[in-house]
């Protein structure tokens, strides 16, 4: 029995338990004893007891069944030589599992041939493509694996459905006028919220640790001083097994390019986005707002690769030709430059600043506006001295989110600013960012334990630290001004 079918049956049992529980609890409300919880709380408690334990068991059973099936396939595979045992068995298990999935798409009345050469056309007719490394002896193993998986699925489904029915029955028997169903539901929801928060925190910790250990390995072969304070980026790519030169891994050009391009983008996005938010929140009529706001937010739905193509095909050549026409000779703006990338990225980020700031300004209490206007202030003075200071913490958060988006952008930088790790203050020359080099270092036929690849993890950890510092600064600003206006 498939997991999806088991899930559907468990949900159906939970819905039935909810309806019965609510109905039985409603019947008790007409008695002389005042009920502790409303009828729908009893229904939800029955639903949760019927569904949650069964779903947890379903998840554990699927993981355990997959592990058991792998061990079963390992046990029946032929013996391998000692020097290639691990790699060969892992590959053979993968081939057997792929073959077993393909066999399920064949009709039950199909007579399976003994050789893979005869079986392959039958699977190809069903749209199943298998690796040519599949051997004849894997066919009976795959057939037996399907039987084992069916038995595990059937037994697991029986246990899971029995647990679901038992949970529903137990919850329905607990229904009484003074039963604390509301407390049970709220406690369970509290544990669910705590679990969700824990998952978010553990995910962040896992991301940091996954980069940290690789970064430590990188710094075993490259000096941290030369990485953090180096001004030359020359990794000298070496193919896997070639034993090439180590190269130079100076972070300064990449960090400067990241901050430079992000700053140009913010200079474009923040003023335009903030002023458009003020207009839509304070000046625009409802009819104009209903047209302008969706049209502005439409920019946020355009893929970044489209912005990059626009920059490299249209804006970059236009700025280059314009600069050449102004100087009457060689252009002072390159086709790929910091200015081009920052300008296009800023246009892409305008909806982020505008939409978030508009929601924040709109959330300022109306009483503050009316009080300022009643004291004789003009609308512009009210916006400048009352609304914007009150909304400043939220606006700082919007700008922080915009800056994080700008720092993490890759495709626009690749197409509009290039991949050259230059160190310059001229905004009309090419530079690149940390994210672009992370992609470059993890692409190609390189040894995973070489400095050329491990440097990507050091760059990622540096980018994480940079974002963390931005969050700390933003929190400081928010707390400072929030205390002032509370």
Tab-separated table of N, CA, C and O in Angstrom, residues 338-410:
chain	number	residue	atom	x	y	z
A	338	UNK	N	30.443	48.030	-12.964
A	338	UNK	CA	29.766	48.138	-11.674
A	338	UNK	C	28.492	48.959	-11.810
A	338	UNK	O	27.441	48.615	-11.256
A	339	UNK	N	28.573	50.033	-12.564
A	339	UNK	CA	27.427	50.923	-12.724
A	339	UNK	C	26.270	50.210	-13.414
A	339	UNK	O	25.114	50.344	-12.992
A	340	UNK	N	26.574	49.444	-14.452
A	340	UNK	CA	25.516	48.730	-15.170
A	340	UNK	C	24.837	47.703	-14.265
A	340	UNK	O	23.603	47.629	-14.194
A	341	UNK	N	25.651	46.910	-13.567
A	341	UNK	CA	25.078	45.895	-12.683
A	341	UNK	C	24.294	46.526	-11.544
A	341	UNK	O	23.191	46.074	-11.200
A	342	UNK	N	24.839	47.582	-10.935
A	342	UNK	CA	24.142	48.236	-9.831
A	342	UNK	C	22.851	48.887	-10.269
A	342	UNK	O	21.842	48.849	-9.547
A	343	UNK	N	22.837	49.477	-11.462
A	343	UNK	CA	21.630	50.131	-11.957
A	343	UNK	C	20.520	49.120	-12.209
A	343	UNK	O	19.373	49.302	-11.785
A	344	UNK	N	20.860	48.032	-12.885
A	344	UNK	CA	19.847	47.007	-13.172
A	344	UNK	C	19.384	46.331	-11.887
A	344	UNK	O	18.191	46.081	-11.693
A	345	UNK	N	20.316	46.035	-10.984
A	345	UNK	CA	19.942	45.410	-9.728
A	345	UNK	C	19.074	46.354	-8.886
A	345	UNK	O	18.139	45.914	-8.199
A	346	UNK	N	19.375	47.641	-8.939
A	346	UNK	CA	18.552	48.599	-8.217
A	346	UNK	C	17.127	48.645	-8.726
A	346	UNK	O	16.173	48.722	-7.937
A	347	UNK	N	16.958	48.585	-10.043
A	347	UNK	CA	15.607	48.536	-10.607
A	347	UNK	C	14.886	47.274	-10.145
A	347	UNK	O	13.688	47.305	-9.832
A	348	UNK	N	15.605	46.158	-10.081
A	348	UNK	CA	14.994	44.911	-9.626
A	348	UNK	C	14.568	44.999	-8.157
A	348	UNK	O	13.552	44.392	-7.757
A	349	UNK	N	15.295	45.756	-7.345
A	349	UNK	CA	15.021	45.821	-5.910
A	349	UNK	C	14.016	46.906	-5.538
A	349	UNK	O	13.603	46.977	-4.375
A	350	UNK	N	13.630	47.750	-6.468
A	350	UNK	CA	12.654	48.800	-6.161
A	350	UNK	C	11.354	48.226	-5.590
A	350	UNK	O	10.830	48.743	-4.595
A	351	UNK	N	10.779	47.162	-6.175
A	351	UNK	CA	9.533	46.634	-5.596
A	351	UNK	C	9.692	46.127	-4.173
A	351	UNK	O	8.739	46.199	-3.385
A	352	UNK	N	10.872	45.609	-3.828
A	352	UNK	CA	11.086	45.110	-2.461
A	352	UNK	C	10.993	46.257	-1.464
A	352	UNK	O	10.263	46.189	-0.464
A	353	UNK	N	11.720	47.348	-1.741
A	353	UNK	CA	11.691	48.511	-0.846
A	353	UNK	C	10.304	49.143	-0.841
A	353	UNK	O	9.748	49.483	0.211
A	354	UNK	N	9.714	49.286	-2.020
A	354	UNK	CA	8.427	49.971	-2.133
A	354	UNK	C	7.310	49.210	-1.426
A	354	UNK	O	6.547	49.785	-0.646
A	355	UNK	N	7.212	47.925	-1.689
A	355	UNK	CA	6.112	47.152	-1.118
A	355	UNK	C	6.216	47.067	0.401
A	355	UNK	O	5.222	47.292	1.123
A	356	UNK	N	7.417	46.744	0.912
A	356	UNK	CA	7.583	46.636	2.363
A	356	UNK	C	7.387	47.986	3.051
A	356	UNK	O	6.705	48.084	4.079
A	357	UNK	N	7.951	49.041	2.494
A	357	UNK	CA	7.812	50.365	3.108
A	357	UNK	C	6.377	50.849	3.055
A	357	UNK	O	5.897	51.499	3.995
A	358	UNK	N	5.676	50.544	1.970
A	358	UNK	CA	4.272	50.947	1.861
A	358	UNK	C	3.431	50.291	2.951
A	358	UNK	O	2.590	50.942	3.590
A	359	UNK	N	3.645	49.000	3.169
A	359	UNK	CA	2.898	48.309	4.226
A	359	UNK	C	3.233	48.870	5.604
A	359	UNK	O	2.352	48.982	6.472
A	360	UNK	N	4.497	49.227	5.807
A	360	UNK	CA	4.909	49.751	7.115
A	360	UNK	C	4.330	51.143	7.345
A	360	UNK	O	3.825	51.457	8.436
A	361	UNK	N	4.372	51.995	6.326
A	361	UNK	CA	3.830	53.352	6.474
A	361	UNK	C	2.321	53.307	6.660
A	361	UNK	O	1.752	54.058	7.466
A	362	UNK	N	1.661	52.430	5.952
A	362	UNK	CA	0.205	52.307	6.082
A	362	UNK	C	-0.182	51.833	7.480
A	362	UNK	O	-1.273	52.162	7.971
A	363	UNK	N	0.692	51.054	8.129
A	363	UNK	CA	0.389	50.524	9.461
A	363	UNK	C	0.539	51.558	10.571
A	363	UNK	O	0.151	51.296	11.716
A	364	UNK	N	1.111	52.750	10.278
A	364	UNK	CA	1.214	53.797	11.295
A	364	UNK	C	-0.199	54.233	11.697
A	364	UNK	O	-1.045	54.474	10.833
A	365	UNK	N	-0.526	54.327	12.989
A	365	UNK	CA	-1.891	54.658	13.425
A	365	UNK	C	-2.395	55.964	12.819
A	365	UNK	O	-1.654	56.951	12.718
A	366	UNK	N	-3.646	55.945	12.442
A	366	UNK	CA	-4.262	57.136	11.863
A	366	UNK	C	-4.296	58.295	12.851
A	366	UNK	O	-4.251	59.472	12.460
A	367	UNK	N	-4.367	57.993	14.135
A	367	UNK	CA	-4.435	59.048	15.148
A	367	UNK	C	-3.199	59.931	15.120
A	367	UNK	O	-3.284	61.142	15.401
A	368	UNK	N	-2.025	59.364	14.778
A	368	UNK	CA	-0.811	60.171	14.710
A	368	UNK	C	-0.883	61.159	13.557
A	368	UNK	O	-0.462	62.317	13.701
A	369	UNK	N	-1.449	60.745	12.445
A	369	UNK	CA	-1.624	61.667	11.316
A	369	UNK	C	-2.612	62.772	11.673
A	369	UNK	O	-2.341	63.967	11.456
A	370	UNK	N	-3.742	62.372	12.226
A	370	UNK	CA	-4.765	63.362	12.549
A	370	UNK	C	-4.281	64.332	13.613
A	370	UNK	O	-4.581	65.550	13.559
A	371	UNK	N	-3.531	63.848	14.596
A	371	UNK	CA	-3.017	64.741	15.628
A	371	UNK	C	-2.054	65.765	15.072
A	371	UNK	O	-2.102	66.948	15.434
A	372	UNK	N	-1.164	65.324	14.149
A	372	UNK	CA	-0.216	66.254	13.554
A	372	UNK	C	-0.921	67.293	12.692
A	372	UNK	O	-0.625	68.493	12.768
A	373	UNK	N	-1.862	66.839	11.888
A	373	UNK	CA	-2.598	67.783	11.033
A	373	UNK	C	-3.458	68.717	11.873
A	373	UNK	O	-3.629	69.896	11.532
A	374	UNK	N	-4.019	68.218	12.974
A	374	UNK	CA	-4.835	69.064	13.836
A	374	UNK	C	-4.035	70.145	14.534
A	374	UNK	O	-4.572	71.203	14.880
A	375	UNK	N	-2.746	69.917	14.747
A	375	UNK	CA	-1.884	70.927	15.365
A	375	UNK	C	-1.360	71.949	14.364
A	375	UNK	O	-0.592	72.830	14.730
A	376	UNK	N	-1.754	71.819	13.090
A	376	UNK	CA	-1.388	72.814	12.084
A	376	UNK	C	-0.271	72.411	11.158
A	376	UNK	O	0.153	73.223	10.322
A	377	UNK	N	0.256	71.196	11.269
A	377	UNK	CA	1.332	70.755	10.384
A	377	UNK	C	0.782	70.454	8.996
A	377	UNK	O	-0.370	70.025	8.844
A	378	UNK	N	1.588	70.708	8.003
A	378	UNK	CA	1.193	70.357	6.636
A	378	UNK	C	1.356	68.853	6.426
A	378	UNK	O	1.920	68.149	7.268
A	379	UNK	N	0.870	68.380	5.287
A	379	UNK	CA	0.979	66.941	5.026
A	379	UNK	C	2.437	66.530	4.890
A	379	UNK	O	2.837	65.468	5.385
A	380	UNK	N	3.248	67.336	4.215
A	380	UNK	CA	4.661	66.985	4.050
A	380	UNK	C	5.386	67.005	5.390
A	380	UNK	O	6.237	66.153	5.662
A	381	UNK	N	5.043	67.980	6.253
A	381	UNK	CA	5.670	68.009	7.580
A	381	UNK	C	5.226	66.809	8.414
A	381	UNK	O	6.025	66.261	9.195
A	382	UNK	N	3.992	66.392	8.275
A	382	UNK	CA	3.515	65.215	8.990
A	382	UNK	C	4.269	63.968	8.557
A	382	UNK	O	4.652	63.129	9.384
A	383	UNK	N	4.477	63.841	7.243
A	383	UNK	CA	5.214	62.683	6.734
A	383	UNK	C	6.652	62.692	7.237
A	383	UNK	O	7.184	61.663	7.685
A	384	UNK	N	7.282	63.875	7.210
A	384	UNK	CA	8.698	63.963	7.547
A	384	UNK	C	8.948	63.846	9.042
A	384	UNK	O	9.921	63.210	9.466
A	385	UNK	N	8.082	64.413	9.869
A	385	UNK	CA	8.361	64.511	11.290
A	385	UNK	C	7.575	63.517	12.150
A	385	UNK	O	7.893	63.338	13.324
A	386	UNK	N	6.553	62.893	11.587
A	386	UNK	CA	5.724	61.990	12.379
A	386	UNK	C	5.707	60.583	11.790
A	386	UNK	O	6.054	59.601	12.467
A	387	UNK	N	5.308	60.466	10.528
A	387	UNK	CA	5.076	59.141	9.946
A	387	UNK	C	6.387	58.404	9.719
A	387	UNK	O	6.546	57.245	10.135
A	388	UNK	N	7.337	59.053	9.057
A	388	UNK	CA	8.601	58.363	8.770
A	388	UNK	C	9.380	58.005	10.039
A	388	UNK	O	9.915	56.893	10.130
A	389	UNK	N	9.475	58.887	11.040
A	389	UNK	CA	10.144	58.447	12.283
A	389	UNK	C	9.426	57.281	12.958
A	389	UNK	O	10.084	56.391	13.505
A	390	UNK	N	8.088	57.291	12.930
A	390	UNK	CA	7.371	56.180	13.551
A	390	UNK	C	7.567	54.880	12.792
A	390	UNK	O	7.576	53.798	13.386
A	391	UNK	N	7.712	54.986	11.481
A	391	UNK	CA	7.881	53.789	10.648
A	391	UNK	C	9.343	53.438	10.424
A	391	UNK	O	9.630	52.470	9.693
A	392	UNK	N	10.258	54.190	11.020
A	392	UNK	CA	11.682	53.983	10.734
A	392	UNK	C	12.174	52.570	11.046
A	392	UNK	O	12.928	51.996	10.255
A	393	UNK	N	11.815	51.958	12.182
A	393	UNK	CA	12.303	50.589	12.423
A	393	UNK	C	11.914	49.623	11.307
A	393	UNK	O	12.731	48.813	10.871
A	394	UNK	N	10.677	49.702	10.840
A	394	UNK	CA	10.259	48.825	9.745
A	394	UNK	C	10.952	49.152	8.448
A	394	UNK	O	11.289	48.255	7.664
A	395	UNK	N	11.206	50.433	8.190
A	395	UNK	CA	11.891	50.831	6.950
A	395	UNK	C	13.333	50.340	6.978
A	395	UNK	O	13.867	49.900	5.949
A	396	UNK	N	13.974	50.421	8.152
A	396	UNK	CA	15.341	49.891	8.268
A	396	UNK	C	15.342	48.402	7.976
A	396	UNK	O	16.245	47.880	7.301
A	397	UNK	N	14.352	47.681	8.475
A	397	UNK	CA	14.256	46.255	8.162
A	397	UNK	C	14.073	46.003	6.679
A	397	UNK	O	14.652	45.058	6.124
A	398	UNK	N	13.275	46.839	6.015
A	398	UNK	CA	13.083	46.695	4.571
A	398	UNK	C	14.385	46.946	3.816
A	398	UNK	O	14.711	46.230	2.862
A	399	UNK	N	15.128	47.957	4.238
A	399	UNK	CA	16.408	48.252	3.589
A	399	UNK	C	17.403	47.123	3.830
A	399	UNK	O	18.182	46.750	2.936
A	400	UNK	N	17.380	46.543	5.037
A	400	UNK	CA	18.263	45.419	5.336
A	400	UNK	C	17.950	44.227	4.448
A	400	UNK	O	18.853	43.572	3.922
A	401	UNK	N	16.660	43.936	4.296
A	401	UNK	CA	16.272	42.846	3.417
A	401	UNK	C	16.704	43.113	1.984
A	401	UNK	O	17.170	42.209	1.269
A	402	UNK	N	16.588	44.339	1.552
A	402	UNK	CA	17.024	44.717	0.209
A	402	UNK	C	18.532	44.562	0.059
A	402	UNK	O	19.012	44.072	-0.975
A	403	UNK	N	19.280	44.993	1.082
A	403	UNK	CA	20.738	44.855	1.018
A	403	UNK	C	21.148	43.388	0.974
A	403	UNK	O	22.068	43.010	0.234
A	404	UNK	N	20.482	42.530	1.754
A	404	UNK	CA	20.794	41.100	1.714
A	404	UNK	C	20.512	40.519	0.345
A	404	UNK	O	21.264	39.677	-0.147
A	405	UNK	N	19.416	40.943	-0.258
A	405	UNK	CA	19.096	40.466	-1.610
A	405	UNK	C	20.154	40.925	-2.609
A	405	UNK	O	20.543	40.167	-3.502
A	406	UNK	N	20.632	42.159	-2.448
A	406	UNK	CA	21.650	42.673	-3.370
A	406	UNK	C	22.970	41.934	-3.194
A	406	UNK	O	23.653	41.610	-4.180
A	407	UNK	N	23.346	41.652	-1.949
A	407	UNK	CA	24.618	40.966	-1.697
A	407	UNK	C	24.574	39.541	-2.240
A	407	UNK	O	25.580	39.018	-2.719
A	408	UNK	N	23.417	38.900	-2.180
A	408	UNK	CA	23.318	37.519	-2.620
A	408	UNK	C	23.016	37.331	-4.087
A	408	UNK	O	22.908	36.186	-4.536
A	409	UNK	N	22.884	38.388	-4.848
A	409	UNK	CA	22.557	38.257	-6.266
A	409	UNK	C	23.759	37.744	-7.061
A	409	UNK	O	24.902	38.120	-6.801
A	410	UNK	N	23.472	36.895	-8.038
A	410	UNK	CA	24.547	36.279	-8.819
A	410	UNK	C	24.398	36.517	-10.318
A	410	UNK	O	25.333	36.977	-10.972
